[in-house]
Amino acid sequence: MSSVFYEKFERHAHGEGLKGQSTHYCAGCGHGLVHKYLAEAIQELGLQDDTVMVSPVGCSVFAYYYFDTGNTQAPHGRAAAVAIGHKMANPKSTVISYQGDGDLASIGLAETVATAQLGVPVTVIFINNAIYGMTGGQMAPTTLMGQSTSTSPDGRKLINGQPIKMAELIAQLDGPVYVERVALYSAVDRKKTKKAIKKALKLQHEGRGYTFVEVLAECPTHLKMTPDKAEQWVKENMTPIFPLGVKKDVVAEPWFHLEAPGFDPGTLLQAVGASATGAERACQGFPTHLHAHDVSLKLAGAGGDGAQTAAMLIATAAINEGFDGTHIPSYGPESRGGTSYADVHVAEEEVLNPASPNPHILLAFNAPSLAKFGGTVASGGTILYDSSVAKAVKPLDSTVKTVGVPFTEIAVGLGKLVVKNIVALGALQAATGLFPKETFLAAIKQALREKANLVPLNEKAFQAGYDAARRAMAARG
Amino acid sequence: MPVTERPKPSLVPEYCKGCGRCVSVCVKGCIAFDDEINPATGVVPVVIDLEKCNGCGLCIEACPEPYGLRALDQGEDYELQDPAKLYGARLSEAPEPEDIPAQRIPLPACQPLVIKGNYAAALGALLAGCRHVYGYPITPSTEGAELMSKLLPRLDGVFLQAVSEVATVNHMYGTGGAGLPCLTFTSSPGFSLMLEGISYMAGAEVPAVFINIMRGGPGLGNIAPEQSDIKLACRGLGHGNTHAICLTPSTPQEMLDLTILAFELSFKYRHPVILLADGYLGQMTGKVQLPDHMTKPGIPKWAVYGDLAHRKNLINSIYLDEHDLERHNEYLCGKYEAMQAEARAETFLCEDAELIVVACNTPARAAKGAVQELRHQGLKAGLFRPLTVWPFPVEQLKAHLGPGRRLLVVEASAGQLEDELRLALSHAGLPVPPVAHVRRMGGMLPQQDQIVAAATAILA
């Protein structure tokens, strides 16, 4: 008796009476044998303390009654996914996902295949007895053609699909390093089963990869046979469909290793871009000439125009100055599809309505954006647009100031189209006086912390936009 | 080894189910089926005659019962023994697990960050000690996963993109069961898929934090902001008697603060915690100040970590015996009762308010603007903003109710928040005051002017 089994099965009906030392399995059931070989393999490899057994939903749901190891009982079909959660939490642990055919090959197929392909070293023990045991003899994904079950009373037919060959399927994947199908019906096969289980655990322990052992097992109760007849049935009927043997066995170097998670505050702050020093403030006060306490902006263009980055820079500049700032991008398929809008608010105290249905300032990077949002600008507001690509639209409201600046031309002239949005910010500053120039430039520098060589170009772009807007406004009078 | 020294089998008939797998394997014919029913078990055990036994051991290997056929130790008598005395009552040699406490690590003062709500929640998780994030991409929550996939490798943490939300919640069940803080970012349809797993977590007492950036439903709906899952999170966390604390931030700063709180609460109660935000909050960039400390998590004593110290433990939600399961449910209900103390709310100008606007998430921002505007008009409005929708902060609300006081519930759903409010008032035995509402759906958010108009119609 392996010491990996509890001396008393306290969890089995509170260990009362004979249940304290006997399993809940039916007479002749294959699970008990596989439990024994698994316990012996864990013991022989010295893995008892490190082992986490993940038991499934199905007859082996109560595996945790017996194994004196860490135990988790998983939702139906998800044992392999739970196993991955355990392995990632403690990469040094040995994690065993013990599953039946309904659990592994039907409801949990996605998790089964994904875990195998992932290749992270866990061991999956798959008990294939061609029937649902716990729910009472229904058709399993591995039920044989013609086999009568309580949900295929006339025998499994083509309309029910054909039995799924899991070991072969798993062996096709890249993650597994060892896949074998074994059986329990003879002394030789039982020895092979134990050997396969031990090998699977050893390969996992060495960090070489995912291992999978499919065991053809007997369910005498639902086959309605004596155990010896059930052994014979498995041998004669199952093995032609589910041939025994090694399906995959590759020489893999140990690869799985995870460092212990880091909790160094400096590393964390650096990773998230936090710093102790902020940009210097340049604002004398809130830009009340635009709104008493909350300036609303909309930036609109095509993807790649840099509307979102410009929006982000405005929000950053606001926050650097001690105001509140928010930015909401258009997102999802809309933004992937080529148009890109951003709603920005700059508030003296707190932004309460972060959307900008009627902005005080519209920054339009192309004609469709100008057409779409030009009419939404609030009375007394300002429209800035790229006159390289859009013709001015006459706003519905005559109090709205319209300034066209050739963002694209200027950016191309500077040799970098991508600075178009910085040109636009310069123009915005000139046309609206939202913040002092220094405030914008500080926010730009902050954003380019890791690309400091780009700062001069951006400063130049900002200035060029600023100058062009001044000229445009002067020309218009 | 001489044949005579090989161990011979021994059997306590009470532990034999009579399957006979040993019978066919014995070449010496030592084991046979019998016809005498064992009175203790009601089954017919095999009988063994060891006279011809050569100790080949095949019968022992063929026996499916751990305490069935076993090898006798050298010199041990194979005569029948009293089963009650044969094996110990000891459950395990593993030690009693002990808590490894979390550590508080001070952080230097930093300038505020300007980040999206999704990023803020991600940073909150990192500061709370979470280094395990699982997820399946879904708009509008994806930036959280994207940021984690970038940051976690730098912190020797794990980001794993799961095959589905179903796999995600089960990865979390494993890592949470191992006693470590873990998180996912998801959005409404993904959250629906996680509910089975959340029910298991509630049953098995597994902590985890779910950031649900709610979007328009039902079905595929759209990706615009809605408060579509208040009902699901408060009343529908999978099968069984489940509840979980549901936090409702309304700024990027609260996305960070409440995510940190979510981890604290999930470990305090050993239970999943849900953070409900809307699509706007996930996407919105704003000012976020970092706290003055971060947390290095420990390992709780109940965890199944996969080491000697935690070998005794079990993460499990199955209780076969009805009495056991009823007791377990009563215990869980006790936890839900204790969680009532976590109800939180923020009030704004409620003291003398004749009309209390109730709103959470992004709608609460417009509601606050509306309250300010109403006050400018001389109308006595206030804002009651639940920070937890379950438990609903009914005690905090109670303080502002009274004769002549009315409620206006503002929400981006078809009354899911109002239902929580009404249910909470009812459970608290409080009369339900006149309740009006502003409801938008499908990704439309209640606007300030709409709230002002509704409030004015009531007050003026």
XYZ file of C-alpha atoms in Angstrom, chain B residues 228-456:
229
model
C -25.686 45.574 -18.460
C -24.377 43.118 -15.874
C -25.511 44.561 -12.552
C -28.245 41.924 -12.413
C -25.813 39.167 -13.359
C -23.184 40.197 -10.820
C -25.628 40.855 -7.983
C -28.172 38.086 -8.573
C -26.783 35.614 -11.061
C -23.279 34.432 -10.261
C -23.821 30.972 -11.645
C -25.781 28.181 -10.001
C -26.426 27.826 -6.306
C -26.564 30.308 -3.440
C -23.891 32.687 -4.623
C -23.079 36.318 -4.016
C -19.937 38.332 -4.359
C -18.915 41.861 -3.530
C -19.413 44.045 -6.637
C -17.467 47.290 -6.738
C -18.500 50.148 -9.043
C -15.820 52.748 -9.781
C -16.570 55.902 -11.707
C -13.132 57.382 -12.425
C -9.783 55.986 -13.599
C -8.496 56.720 -10.079
C -11.215 54.524 -8.610
C -10.406 51.841 -11.173
C -7.032 51.621 -9.424
C -8.206 52.128 -5.847
C -11.132 49.727 -6.039
C -9.066 47.047 -7.788
C -6.638 47.137 -4.859
C -9.621 46.960 -2.500
C -11.039 44.065 -4.529
C -7.923 41.983 -3.844
C -7.999 42.821 -0.140
C -11.645 41.805 0.107
C -11.225 38.656 -1.975
C -8.567 37.378 0.424
C -10.323 38.688 3.522
C -13.411 36.656 2.650
C -11.692 33.972 0.568
C -14.164 34.708 -2.195
C -14.291 36.122 -5.722
C -14.822 39.879 -6.056
C -16.258 41.593 -9.117
C -15.323 45.061 -10.296
C -18.067 46.386 -12.551
C -17.086 49.221 -14.835
C -18.618 50.398 -18.083
C -16.955 50.642 -21.472
C -16.285 54.358 -21.026
C -14.420 53.813 -17.783
C -12.238 51.154 -19.322
C -11.328 53.397 -22.223
C -11.229 56.740 -20.469
C -7.873 58.291 -19.718
C -7.575 60.355 -16.592
C -5.466 61.307 -13.643
C -4.379 58.443 -11.413
C -2.373 58.853 -8.227
C -0.491 55.787 -6.979
C -0.838 54.765 -3.319
C 1.989 54.961 -0.791
C 2.562 51.229 -0.614
C 2.323 47.992 -2.535
C 1.709 44.440 -1.379
C 3.795 41.308 -1.623
C 1.311 38.491 -1.166
C 1.884 35.624 1.236
C 0.359 32.170 1.008
C -2.754 31.552 3.082
C -2.918 28.435 5.203
C -5.826 26.983 3.247
C -4.049 27.093 -0.139
C -3.279 24.074 -2.307
C 0.128 25.414 -3.254
C 1.786 22.119 -4.126
C 4.277 21.808 -1.253
C 4.619 19.935 2.020
C 3.248 22.814 4.107
C -0.046 22.757 2.200
C -0.309 19.045 1.424
C -3.305 18.603 3.709
C -5.463 21.049 1.831
C -8.374 20.575 -0.491
C -10.130 22.992 -2.821
C -13.536 21.554 -3.355
C -17.204 22.390 -3.676
C -18.821 18.952 -3.667
C -20.654 17.847 -0.535
C -22.375 14.595 -1.303
C -24.240 14.394 1.959
C -27.269 16.717 2.078
C -26.625 17.733 5.670
C -23.039 18.599 4.846
C -24.098 20.703 1.867
C -26.778 22.495 3.838
C -24.221 23.296 6.545
C -21.815 24.534 3.886
C -24.523 26.777 2.418
C -25.318 28.138 5.863
C -21.647 28.863 6.324
C -21.502 30.672 2.958
C -24.626 32.655 3.841
C -22.842 33.669 7.034
C -20.025 35.010 4.902
C -22.503 36.934 2.733
C -23.965 38.409 5.911
C -20.501 39.451 7.081
C -19.857 41.052 3.672
C -22.730 43.472 4.296
C -20.222 45.459 6.337
C -18.329 46.188 3.110
C -21.177 48.236 1.606
C -19.747 51.563 0.516
C -21.186 54.744 -0.948
C -20.242 58.332 -1.582
C -22.722 61.114 -1.082
C -22.725 64.631 -2.537
C -25.018 67.322 -1.172
C -27.474 64.724 0.151
C -28.013 66.243 3.617
C -30.867 68.558 2.705
C -31.707 67.033 -0.661
C -35.358 66.635 -1.561
C -34.334 64.601 -4.563
C -31.542 62.080 -4.296
C -30.068 61.020 -7.603
C -28.754 57.447 -7.376
C -26.113 56.485 -9.935
C -22.851 54.582 -10.233
C -20.041 54.160 -12.805
C -19.854 56.756 -15.630
C -23.537 57.774 -15.275
C -22.649 58.984 -11.762
C -20.349 61.619 -13.305
C -23.131 63.112 -15.404
C -25.409 62.816 -12.375
C -22.964 64.831 -10.283
C -22.860 67.502 -12.958
C -26.655 67.509 -12.975
C -26.828 67.896 -9.203
C -24.481 70.891 -9.383
C -26.602 72.455 -12.091
C -29.807 71.827 -10.141
C -28.267 73.434 -7.063
C -27.381 76.476 -9.182
C -31.065 76.634 -10.073
C -31.868 76.543 -6.371
C -33.259 73.021 -6.468
C -32.334 70.713 -3.613
C -30.776 67.720 -5.315
C -28.054 65.401 -4.041
C -26.096 62.439 -5.395
C -25.931 59.027 -3.777
C -23.249 56.980 -5.474
C -22.961 53.312 -4.479
C -19.363 52.057 -4.610
C -20.736 48.583 -4.025
C -23.925 47.479 -5.765
C -23.760 44.205 -3.832
C -23.969 44.616 -0.938
C -26.118 47.649 -1.695
C -25.244 50.476 0.740
C -28.780 50.724 2.067
C -27.697 51.808 5.544
C -25.890 54.808 4.059
C -28.927 55.625 1.921
C -31.306 55.258 4.856
C -29.695 58.256 6.546
C -30.903 60.482 3.706
C -34.431 59.148 3.363
C -37.429 60.610 5.063
C -40.745 62.351 4.521
C -40.882 64.284 1.285
C -37.702 62.769 -0.046
C -37.656 61.263 -3.515
C -35.259 59.171 -5.529
C -34.148 59.436 -9.154
C -32.198 56.415 -10.373
C -29.916 57.199 -13.297
C -28.461 54.239 -15.107
C -27.297 52.799 -18.411
C -29.522 49.737 -18.173
C -33.189 48.826 -18.086
C -33.526 49.256 -14.322
C -30.939 46.797 -13.029
C -29.593 49.295 -10.493
C -33.091 50.304 -9.475
C -33.965 46.659 -8.827
C -30.995 46.369 -6.454
C -32.079 49.550 -4.710
C -35.671 48.393 -4.300
C -34.631 44.952 -3.118
C -32.237 46.455 -0.580
C -34.922 48.814 0.761
C -37.336 45.928 0.992
C -34.879 43.663 2.836
C -34.077 46.513 5.203
C -37.779 46.894 5.960
C -37.778 50.475 4.700
C -40.671 52.095 2.854
C -39.868 52.666 -0.796
C -40.027 56.410 -1.493
C -41.291 57.642 -4.871
C -38.715 56.488 -7.425
C -38.307 58.040 -10.867
C -35.642 57.082 -13.341
C -33.486 58.057 -16.285
C -32.484 54.980 -18.238
C -30.422 54.690 -21.361
C -29.373 51.491 -23.093
C -27.524 50.106 -26.063
C -24.400 52.126 -25.430
C -26.135 55.465 -24.887
C -25.300 57.037 -21.542
C -27.643 59.263 -19.530
C -26.652 62.856 -20.268
C -26.531 65.686 -17.788
C -29.313 67.700 -19.474
C -31.561 64.665 -19.469
C -31.024 64.166 -15.752
C -31.583 67.860 -15.070
C -34.824 67.772 -17.050
C -36.091 64.704 -15.203
C -35.146 66.191 -11.842
C -36.682 69.549 -12.642
